[in-house]
C-alpha positions as a printed NumPy array, in Angstrom:
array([[ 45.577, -10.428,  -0.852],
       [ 43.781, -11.382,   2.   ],
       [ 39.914, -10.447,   2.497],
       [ 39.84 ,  -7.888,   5.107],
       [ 36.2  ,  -6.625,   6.684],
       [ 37.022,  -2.706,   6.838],
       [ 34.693,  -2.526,   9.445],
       [ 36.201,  -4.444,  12.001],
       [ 40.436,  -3.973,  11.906],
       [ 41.858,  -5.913,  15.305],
       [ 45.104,  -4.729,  14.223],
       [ 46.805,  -1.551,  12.259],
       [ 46.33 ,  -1.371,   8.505],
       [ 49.138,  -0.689,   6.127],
       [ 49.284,   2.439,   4.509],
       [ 48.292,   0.401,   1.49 ],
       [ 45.29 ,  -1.493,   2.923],
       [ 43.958,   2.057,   4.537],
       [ 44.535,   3.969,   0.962],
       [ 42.845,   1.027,  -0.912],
       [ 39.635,   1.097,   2.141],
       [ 39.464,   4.801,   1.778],
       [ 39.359,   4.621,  -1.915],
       [ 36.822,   2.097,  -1.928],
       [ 34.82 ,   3.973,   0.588],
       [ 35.004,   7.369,  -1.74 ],
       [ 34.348,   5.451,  -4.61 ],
       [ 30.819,   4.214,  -3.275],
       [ 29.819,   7.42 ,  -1.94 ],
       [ 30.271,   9.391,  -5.16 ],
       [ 28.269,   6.342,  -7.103],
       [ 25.617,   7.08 ,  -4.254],
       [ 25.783,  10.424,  -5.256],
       [ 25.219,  10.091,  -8.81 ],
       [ 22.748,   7.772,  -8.257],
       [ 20.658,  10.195,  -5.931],
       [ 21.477,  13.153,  -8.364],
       [ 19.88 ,  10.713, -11.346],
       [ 16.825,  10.157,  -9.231],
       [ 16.395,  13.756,  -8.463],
       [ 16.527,  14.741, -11.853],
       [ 14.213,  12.373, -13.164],
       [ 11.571,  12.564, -10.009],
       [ 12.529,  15.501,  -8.473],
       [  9.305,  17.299,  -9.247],
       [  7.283,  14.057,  -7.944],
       [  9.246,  13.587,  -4.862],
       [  8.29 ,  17.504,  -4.324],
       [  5.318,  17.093,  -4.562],
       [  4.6  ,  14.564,  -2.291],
       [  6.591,  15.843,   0.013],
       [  4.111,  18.818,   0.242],
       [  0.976,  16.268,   0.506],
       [  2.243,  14.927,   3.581],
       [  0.643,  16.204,   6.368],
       [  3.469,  18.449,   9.04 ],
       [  3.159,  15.491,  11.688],
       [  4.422,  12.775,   9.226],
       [  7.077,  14.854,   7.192],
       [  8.403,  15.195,  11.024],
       [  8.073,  11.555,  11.782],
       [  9.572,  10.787,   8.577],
       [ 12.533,  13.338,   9.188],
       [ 12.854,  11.912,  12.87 ],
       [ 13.098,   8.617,  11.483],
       [ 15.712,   9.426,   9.245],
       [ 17.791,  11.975,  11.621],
       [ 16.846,  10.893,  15.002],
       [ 18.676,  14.223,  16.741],
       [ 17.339,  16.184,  13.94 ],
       [ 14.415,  17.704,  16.113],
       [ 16.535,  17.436,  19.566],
       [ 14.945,  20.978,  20.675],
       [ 12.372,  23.211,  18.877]])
């Protein structure tokens, strides 16, 4: 099978080739997940507490950073 960048399709997939994307694409995000889940679990309270350290102007530069629209209006 021929490498194919699933980013960047100049032409139509198969049915095949979109499944076998779509799969792969699923496949990563519920590894992600897991992976996030783990690190929650393990360092939630940590992560929580930091969080709570940070002063309110750079949790919201932080959040902005991460979710650019996130403060679009107040």
């Amino acid at each position: 099978m021929q490498a194919v960048d699933s980013l960047a399709c100049a032409e139509a997939l198969s049915v095949h080739e979109a499944k076998t994307i779509a799969k792969s694409y699923a496949n990563t995000i519920k590894d992600d997940l897991e992976y996030l889940r783990c690190i929650v679990a393990v360092g939630g309270n940590t992560i929580t507490n930091r969080w709570r350290k940070k002063s309110g102007g750079k949790s919201d530069k932080t959040l902005q950073t991460a979710f650019p629209r996130i403060f679009s209006t107040k």
